[in-house]
Amino acid sequence: MKKQNVVVPVDFSDSTDRAIETALDLVDSSSQVSLIHVLFALDSISPGTLLGNVSDESRREHVQQKFDELKARHSAADMNTVVRIGNPGLEISDFASDIGADLIVIPSHGYHGMKRLILGSVAERVIRHADCDVLVLRRNDSE
């Protein structure tokens, strides 16, 4: 069954392309796919902030360049893109709700043990907070 509005959280890892390909397979048009990348808030005492060469705007511009590369690679220039700042799991869920998404396609990195405890699980948080279905793609051993 085709979807009308699919959100793909993007972290630009190797898993990103697979998630985009999966989303594109589920819709009639790439304009029905929205890519979202969530930046963590800048720490006011980080070196880049103190020196003035890193800002939210410069980070957004960098992410947009990466989005443009992804869209070209997937021949999908009309995919929607958005950059938000905050907690990734919550921002992804809120964005999907804001646009009335019927599916979120998110890759899982498959962290276990201490690494998962320290890093947390964005996919897990999205599953808990999303108002729509969530398709979690398992990590391939080759990734």
Short mmCIF file of C-alpha atoms in Angstrom, two decimals:
data_model
loop_
_atom_site.label_atom_id
_atom_site.label_comp_id
_atom_site.label_asym_id
_atom_site.label_seq_id
_atom_site.Cartn_x
_atom_site.Cartn_y
_atom_site.Cartn_z
CA MET A 1 0.00 0.00 0.00
CA LYS A 2 1.44 3.35 -1.07
CA LYS A 3 2.02 6.05 1.54
CA GLN A 4 1.15 9.71 1.16
CA ASN A 5 3.64 11.40 3.46
CA VAL A 6 6.85 9.70 4.65
CA VAL A 7 9.52 11.17 6.94
CA VAL A 8 13.12 9.95 6.82
CA PRO A 9 15.43 11.07 9.63
CA VAL A 10 18.87 11.62 8.14
CA ASP A 11 22.19 11.40 9.98
CA PHE A 12 24.27 11.05 6.79
CA SER A 13 25.60 7.63 7.86
CA ASP A 14 25.80 4.68 5.48
CA SER A 15 22.28 3.70 6.56
CA THR A 16 20.80 6.95 5.22
CA ASP A 17 20.72 5.89 1.56
CA ARG A 18 18.92 2.65 2.36
CA ALA A 19 16.26 4.49 4.38
CA ILE A 20 15.70 6.97 1.55
CA GLU A 21 15.46 4.16 -1.02
CA THR A 22 12.92 2.36 1.17
CA ALA A 23 10.83 5.53 1.56
CA LEU A 24 10.91 6.22 -2.18
CA ASP A 25 9.67 2.69 -2.84
CA LEU A 26 6.63 3.37 -0.62
CA VAL A 27 5.38 6.55 -2.33
CA ASP A 28 4.20 7.57 -5.79
CA SER A 29 6.35 10.69 -5.93
CA SER A 30 9.55 11.79 -4.22
CA SER A 31 7.71 14.99 -3.23
CA GLN A 32 5.91 12.81 -0.67
CA VAL A 33 9.18 12.20 1.18
CA SER A 34 10.54 14.62 3.77
CA LEU A 35 14.11 14.37 5.01
CA ILE A 36 14.87 15.74 8.47
CA HIS A 37 18.20 16.27 10.18
CA VAL A 38 18.31 17.35 13.82
CA LEU A 39 21.26 19.30 15.16
CA PHE A 40 22.08 19.37 18.82
CA ALA A 41 21.97 22.85 20.35
CA LEU A 42 25.29 24.67 20.34
CA ASP A 43 27.06 24.80 23.65
CA SER A 44 27.87 28.43 24.43
CA ILE A 45 31.37 27.51 25.60
CA SER A 46 32.34 25.26 22.69
CA PRO A 47 35.44 26.47 20.78
CA GLY A 48 33.56 27.05 17.51
CA THR A 49 30.97 29.19 19.25
CA LEU A 50 33.53 31.15 21.25
CA LEU A 51 35.63 31.86 18.16
CA GLY A 52 32.55 32.88 16.22
CA ASN A 53 33.11 30.59 13.23
CA VAL A 54 30.29 28.15 14.05
CA SER A 55 26.68 29.24 14.25
CA ASP A 56 23.29 27.63 13.85
CA GLU A 57 23.05 29.27 10.42
CA SER A 58 26.43 27.92 9.23
CA ARG A 59 25.51 24.45 10.45
CA ARG A 60 22.12 24.63 8.67
CA GLU A 61 23.84 25.69 5.44
CA HIS A 62 26.23 22.74 5.68
CA VAL A 63 23.36 20.30 6.24
CA GLN A 64 21.46 21.78 3.28
CA GLN A 65 24.49 21.15 1.05
CA LYS A 66 24.51 17.53 2.22
CA PHE A 67 20.75 17.30 1.56
CA ASP A 68 21.32 18.58 -1.99
CA GLU A 69 23.91 15.82 -2.54
CA LEU A 70 21.47 13.17 -1.27
CA LYS A 71 18.66 14.46 -3.47
CA ALA A 72 20.91 14.40 -6.53
CA ARG A 73 22.20 10.90 -5.73
CA HIS A 74 18.62 9.60 -5.52
CA SER A 75 17.36 11.62 -8.52
CA ALA A 76 14.73 13.14 -6.24
CA ALA A 77 15.13 16.90 -6.39
CA ASP A 78 11.61 17.48 -5.08
CA MET A 79 12.10 15.70 -1.73
CA ASN A 80 11.37 18.09 1.12
CA THR A 81 14.14 18.89 3.59
CA VAL A 82 14.13 20.39 7.05
CA VAL A 83 16.74 21.07 9.71
CA ARG A 84 15.73 21.37 13.34
CA ILE A 85 17.68 21.94 16.53
CA GLY A 86 17.03 19.98 19.70
CA ASN A 87 16.58 16.41 20.86
CA PRO A 88 16.56 14.21 17.73
CA GLY A 89 13.94 11.69 18.87
CA LEU A 90 11.50 14.37 19.97
CA GLU A 91 12.10 16.72 17.03
CA ILE A 92 11.61 13.91 14.50
CA SER A 93 8.36 12.83 16.16
CA ASP A 94 7.10 16.41 16.42
CA PHE A 95 7.94 17.14 12.78
CA ALA A 96 6.14 14.01 11.58
CA SER A 97 3.10 15.04 13.60
CA ASP A 98 3.28 18.64 12.33
CA ILE A 99 3.12 17.54 8.68
CA GLY A 100 0.64 14.69 9.19
CA ALA A 101 3.09 11.96 8.18
CA ASP A 102 1.70 8.46 7.88
CA LEU A 103 5.11 6.77 8.24
CA ILE A 104 8.61 7.40 9.55
CA VAL A 105 11.39 5.27 8.02
CA ILE A 106 14.39 5.27 10.34
CA PRO A 107 17.58 3.23 10.28
CA SER A 108 18.83 1.66 13.48
CA HIS A 109 22.54 1.58 14.16
CA GLY A 110 22.20 -1.50 16.32
CA TYR A 111 24.29 -0.28 19.25
CA HIS A 112 24.39 -2.62 22.22
CA GLY A 113 25.55 -2.48 25.80
CA MET A 114 27.46 0.52 27.07
CA LYS A 115 27.53 2.33 23.71
CA ARG A 116 23.71 2.26 23.55
CA LEU A 117 23.45 3.35 27.16
CA ILE A 118 25.72 6.33 26.52
CA LEU A 119 24.38 7.32 23.11
CA GLY A 120 20.75 6.40 23.69
CA SER A 121 18.52 5.27 20.88
CA VAL A 122 16.95 7.84 18.59
CA ALA A 123 14.88 5.13 16.91
CA GLU A 124 13.57 3.95 20.26
CA ARG A 125 12.56 7.48 21.25
CA VAL A 126 10.87 8.06 17.89
CA ILE A 127 8.87 4.85 18.31
CA ARG A 128 7.68 5.96 21.76
CA HIS A 129 6.68 9.49 20.73
CA ALA A 130 5.51 9.22 17.11
CA ASP A 131 1.82 9.61 16.26
CA CYS A 132 2.25 7.51 13.10
CA ASP A 133 3.72 4.17 12.12
CA VAL A 134 7.49 3.78 12.35
CA LEU A 135 9.49 1.42 10.17
CA VAL A 136 12.88 0.69 11.75
CA LEU A 137 15.45 -0.69 9.35
CA ARG A 138 17.90 -3.07 10.91
CA ARG A 139 21.55 -2.35 10.40
CA ASN A 140 23.25 -4.50 7.77
CA ASP A 141 26.44 -6.25 8.84
CA SER A 142 28.13 -4.61 5.87
CA GLU A 143 27.40 -1.10 7.19
#
